[in-house]
């Protein structure tokens, strides 16, 4: 069975600082990996996805993530955080041939200090 | 394009009462999903439809939950009777196909008292 762990429940960063959100997955084969963002009272918006190829993927809003097979990780990064990035971030894993049968992590709530 | 539309946005009911949620997916999206998101957790898949057919409902508590997707477009998720533990946000999502990105609606927040 596939699973996703997001070790940090809450993270607070100052505006303009860099950000890294951690995600570790468990899956027997090559996974499909996703990062979603959820603002309060809203649905989830896809930030980026990894299916194959280049292990560094670029997403919307200046986010990027790196797939590291040896570490079973797919950490999300942003070089300079904006106040509008405050939200909850979810990492998810899917399996090949059924990429949208997603298993989500518990989420990381990001707070941004002015 | 219009996004995934869900209604109502909020629902408060007493336990043992029935409740229904409605979802209108993005036009042309054949695949529709219902997820449940408990407070402080990630979403969990309840059921997935390919057109009118429910192709994965293994996580749906069938004793009290039911869903339908008539004509392969709109979908309704029903709970009868509701229990206190059903309080959660119910999210609908749609996609063009099984490997296409999911588009989520804003969800229905259910509170059972």
Short mmCIF file of C-alpha atoms in Angstrom, two decimals:
data_model
loop_
_atom_site.label_atom_id
_atom_site.label_comp_id
_atom_site.label_asym_id
_atom_site.label_seq_id
_atom_site.Cartn_x
_atom_site.Cartn_y
_atom_site.Cartn_z
CA UNK A 1 0.00 0.00 0.00
CA UNK A 2 1.20 3.50 -0.72
CA UNK A 3 1.58 6.12 1.99
CA UNK A 4 2.81 9.69 2.39
CA UNK A 5 4.37 11.34 5.40
CA UNK A 6 4.72 15.07 5.88
CA UNK A 7 6.81 15.37 9.04
CA UNK A 8 6.12 19.04 9.71
CA UNK A 9 2.58 19.89 10.77
CA UNK A 10 3.29 23.63 11.04
CA UNK A 11 6.05 25.79 9.61
CA UNK A 12 6.53 29.54 10.07
CA UNK A 13 8.87 31.52 7.85
CA UNK A 14 9.52 35.20 7.38
CA UNK A 15 8.43 36.86 4.18
CA UNK A 16 11.27 36.78 1.69
CA UNK A 17 12.92 33.77 3.29
CA UNK A 18 13.38 30.46 1.52
CA UNK A 19 11.06 27.53 2.13
CA UNK A 20 11.34 23.77 2.06
CA UNK A 21 8.45 21.46 2.90
CA UNK A 22 9.29 17.82 3.39
CA UNK A 23 7.49 14.85 1.93
CA UNK A 24 8.39 11.18 2.19
CA UNK A 25 6.48 8.46 0.41
CA UNK A 26 6.24 4.71 0.50
CA UNK A 27 5.49 2.91 -2.74
CA UNK A 28 6.82 -0.25 -4.33
CA UNK A 29 7.35 1.07 -7.84
CA UNK A 30 7.98 4.42 -9.49
CA UNK A 31 5.34 6.73 -8.10
CA UNK A 32 3.47 9.66 -9.48
CA UNK A 33 4.02 12.54 -7.05
CA UNK A 34 2.06 15.72 -6.53
CA UNK A 35 1.99 18.85 -4.42
CA UNK A 36 -1.30 20.65 -3.80
CA UNK A 37 -2.04 23.88 -1.95
CA UNK A 38 -5.26 24.61 -0.06
CA UNK A 39 -6.22 28.09 1.12
CA UNK A 40 -8.81 28.38 3.91
CA UNK A 41 -12.28 27.44 2.74
CA UNK A 42 -11.02 26.49 -0.69
CA UNK A 43 -10.45 23.31 -2.62
CA UNK A 44 -7.02 21.98 -3.50
CA UNK A 45 -4.98 23.51 -6.32
CA UNK A 46 -2.25 21.57 -8.09
CA UNK A 47 1.18 23.18 -7.71
CA UNK A 48 3.25 20.64 -9.59
CA UNK A 49 3.57 16.98 -10.44
CA UNK A 50 6.23 14.41 -11.21
CA UNK A 51 5.55 11.48 -13.51
CA UNK A 52 8.96 10.74 -15.04
CA UNK A 53 12.03 12.39 -16.55
CA UNK A 54 13.82 15.32 -14.97
CA UNK A 55 13.73 14.89 -11.23
CA UNK A 56 13.52 18.64 -10.62
CA UNK A 57 10.08 19.87 -11.56
CA UNK A 58 8.86 23.42 -11.78
CA UNK A 59 5.37 24.42 -10.78
CA UNK A 60 3.16 27.44 -10.51
CA UNK A 61 3.72 30.39 -8.19
CA UNK A 62 7.50 29.93 -8.23
CA UNK A 63 7.49 26.53 -6.53
CA UNK A 64 9.71 23.60 -7.43
CA UNK A 65 10.16 20.09 -6.10
CA UNK A 66 12.86 17.47 -6.42
CA UNK A 67 12.24 13.73 -6.63
CA UNK A 68 14.94 11.73 -4.84
CA UNK A 69 14.37 8.04 -5.29
CA UNK A 70 17.16 7.04 -2.91
CA UNK A 71 15.53 9.01 -0.11
CA UNK A 72 11.90 8.35 -1.11
CA UNK A 73 11.38 12.08 -0.93
CA UNK A 74 9.69 14.79 -2.93
CA UNK A 75 10.39 18.04 -1.08
CA UNK A 76 8.79 21.29 -2.13
CA UNK A 77 10.88 24.46 -2.27
CA UNK A 78 10.52 28.15 -2.95
CA UNK A 79 13.44 30.60 -2.87
CA UNK A 80 11.49 33.59 -1.53
CA UNK A 81 8.16 33.26 0.24
CA UNK A 82 5.37 35.81 -0.15
CA UNK A 83 2.67 36.51 2.42
CA UNK A 84 0.09 35.09 -0.01
CA UNK A 85 1.80 31.69 0.19
CA UNK A 86 0.34 31.13 3.66
CA UNK A 87 -1.86 28.05 3.25
CA UNK A 88 -1.89 24.31 3.80
CA UNK A 89 0.26 22.17 1.53
CA UNK A 90 -0.40 18.54 0.73
CA UNK A 91 1.91 16.02 -0.85
CA UNK A 92 0.26 13.09 -2.62
CA UNK A 93 1.33 9.88 -4.33
CA UNK A 94 -0.40 7.98 -7.11
CA UNK A 95 0.43 4.83 -9.00
CA UNK A 96 1.24 4.38 -12.66
CA UNK A 97 -1.79 3.68 -14.77
CA UNK A 98 -4.01 5.19 -12.12
CA UNK A 99 -2.27 8.46 -11.45
CA UNK A 100 -5.27 10.05 -9.89
CA UNK A 101 -5.90 7.37 -7.29
CA UNK A 102 -4.09 9.60 -4.85
CA UNK A 103 -3.00 9.04 -1.29
CA UNK A 104 -2.45 12.33 0.52
CA UNK A 105 -0.17 13.20 3.38
CA UNK A 106 -1.50 14.91 6.47
CA UNK A 107 -0.51 18.37 5.25
CA UNK A 108 1.83 21.14 6.40
CA UNK A 109 0.37 24.45 7.44
CA UNK A 110 2.59 27.34 6.37
CA UNK A 111 2.46 30.65 8.17
CA UNK A 112 4.34 33.68 6.87
CA UNK A 113 5.61 36.40 9.19
CA UNK A 114 5.78 39.96 7.85
CA UNK B 1 -13.50 27.48 -17.98
CA UNK B 2 -15.87 27.06 -15.06
CA UNK B 3 -14.45 25.01 -12.24
CA UNK B 4 -15.92 22.18 -10.24
CA UNK B 5 -19.04 23.44 -8.49
CA UNK B 6 -20.23 22.00 -5.20
CA UNK B 7 -23.26 22.81 -3.09
CA UNK B 8 -24.07 23.56 -0.42
CA UNK B 9 -20.90 25.16 0.97
CA UNK B 10 -21.93 24.48 4.55
CA UNK B 11 -24.40 22.11 6.16
CA UNK B 12 -25.28 21.64 9.81
CA UNK B 13 -27.51 18.74 10.74
CA UNK B 14 -28.39 16.69 13.79
CA UNK B 15 -27.18 13.13 14.03
CA UNK B 16 -29.40 10.50 12.48
CA UNK B 17 -30.64 12.97 9.87
CA UNK B 18 -29.97 12.48 6.14
CA UNK B 19 -27.83 14.84 4.09
CA UNK B 20 -26.89 15.14 0.43
CA UNK B 21 -24.10 16.91 -1.40
CA UNK B 22 -24.10 17.86 -5.05
CA UNK B 23 -21.22 18.21 -7.51
CA UNK B 24 -21.07 19.55 -11.05
CA UNK B 25 -17.71 18.67 -12.65
CA UNK B 26 -15.86 20.57 -15.33
CA UNK B 27 -17.50 20.09 -18.71
CA UNK B 28 -15.98 17.15 -20.57
CA UNK B 29 -14.36 15.59 -17.53
CA UNK B 30 -15.29 11.92 -17.54
CA UNK B 31 -13.72 11.05 -14.20
CA UNK B 32 -15.26 12.26 -10.97
CA UNK B 33 -14.07 11.73 -7.41
CA UNK B 34 -15.49 12.24 -3.95
CA UNK B 35 -12.99 12.78 -1.16
CA UNK B 36 -13.52 13.30 2.57
CA UNK B 37 -11.18 15.56 4.49
CA UNK B 38 -11.24 15.36 8.27
CA UNK B 39 -10.02 18.32 10.26
CA UNK B 40 -6.26 18.60 10.16
CA UNK B 41 -5.83 15.73 7.73
CA UNK B 42 -5.37 15.15 4.04
CA UNK B 43 -8.26 14.13 1.79
CA UNK B 44 -9.21 10.46 1.57
CA UNK B 45 -10.84 8.98 -1.52
CA UNK B 46 -14.39 7.72 -1.05
CA UNK B 47 -15.42 6.85 -4.59
CA UNK B 48 -14.32 7.34 -8.18
CA UNK B 49 -16.54 7.38 -11.26
CA UNK B 50 -15.62 6.81 -14.88
CA UNK B 51 -18.63 8.30 -16.64
CA UNK B 52 -21.66 6.71 -14.92
CA UNK B 53 -19.77 3.75 -13.51
CA UNK B 54 -18.37 3.65 -9.99
CA UNK B 55 -14.98 2.01 -10.61
CA UNK B 56 -13.57 2.30 -7.10
CA UNK B 57 -15.81 2.53 -4.05
CA UNK B 58 -13.81 0.39 -1.68
CA UNK B 59 -13.46 3.23 0.85
CA UNK B 60 -17.11 4.20 0.84
CA UNK B 61 -18.95 3.15 4.04
CA UNK B 62 -21.78 1.47 2.23
CA UNK B 63 -24.00 1.00 5.24
CA UNK B 64 -24.79 4.71 5.35
CA UNK B 65 -23.16 6.33 2.34
CA UNK B 66 -24.39 6.21 -1.24
CA UNK B 67 -23.47 8.03 -4.41
CA UNK B 68 -24.75 8.32 -7.90
CA UNK B 69 -23.71 9.98 -11.12
CA UNK B 70 -26.64 10.06 -13.45
CA UNK B 71 -25.88 10.56 -17.14
CA UNK B 72 -22.19 10.72 -16.33
CA UNK B 73 -22.22 14.41 -15.42
CA UNK B 74 -23.46 15.66 -12.03
CA UNK B 75 -23.03 13.56 -8.95
CA UNK B 76 -24.71 13.33 -5.56
CA UNK B 77 -23.24 11.92 -2.37
CA UNK B 78 -25.69 10.98 0.37
CA UNK B 79 -25.34 10.04 4.02
CA UNK B 80 -28.25 8.41 5.84
CA UNK B 81 -28.25 8.48 8.77
CA UNK B 82 -25.44 10.88 9.63
CA UNK B 83 -23.21 10.24 12.64
CA UNK B 84 -21.10 12.65 14.67
CA UNK B 85 -17.94 11.22 13.08
CA UNK B 86 -19.14 12.21 9.62
CA UNK B 87 -18.32 15.86 10.35
CA UNK B 88 -15.75 16.76 7.70
CA UNK B 89 -15.26 18.59 4.42
CA UNK B 90 -16.50 16.62 1.42
CA UNK B 91 -14.55 17.45 -1.71
CA UNK B 92 -15.50 16.70 -5.27
CA UNK B 93 -12.89 16.59 -8.02
CA UNK B 94 -12.91 15.85 -11.72
CA UNK B 95 -10.35 15.05 -14.40
CA UNK B 96 -10.21 14.32 -18.11
CA UNK B 97 -8.82 10.87 -17.48
CA UNK B 98 -7.05 8.68 -14.98
CA UNK B 99 -3.67 10.35 -15.49
CA UNK B 100 -4.87 13.92 -15.94
CA UNK B 101 -4.64 16.51 -13.19
CA UNK B 102 -7.45 16.66 -10.65
CA UNK B 103 -9.50 19.82 -10.36
CA UNK B 104 -11.12 20.23 -6.96
CA UNK B 105 -14.25 22.07 -5.94
CA UNK B 106 -14.35 24.23 -2.81
CA UNK B 107 -16.00 21.48 -0.82
CA UNK B 108 -18.99 21.14 1.48
CA UNK B 109 -18.29 21.49 5.17
CA UNK B 110 -20.59 19.17 7.12
CA UNK B 111 -21.15 19.57 10.83
CA UNK B 112 -23.15 16.87 12.60
CA UNK B 113 -24.40 17.84 16.08
#
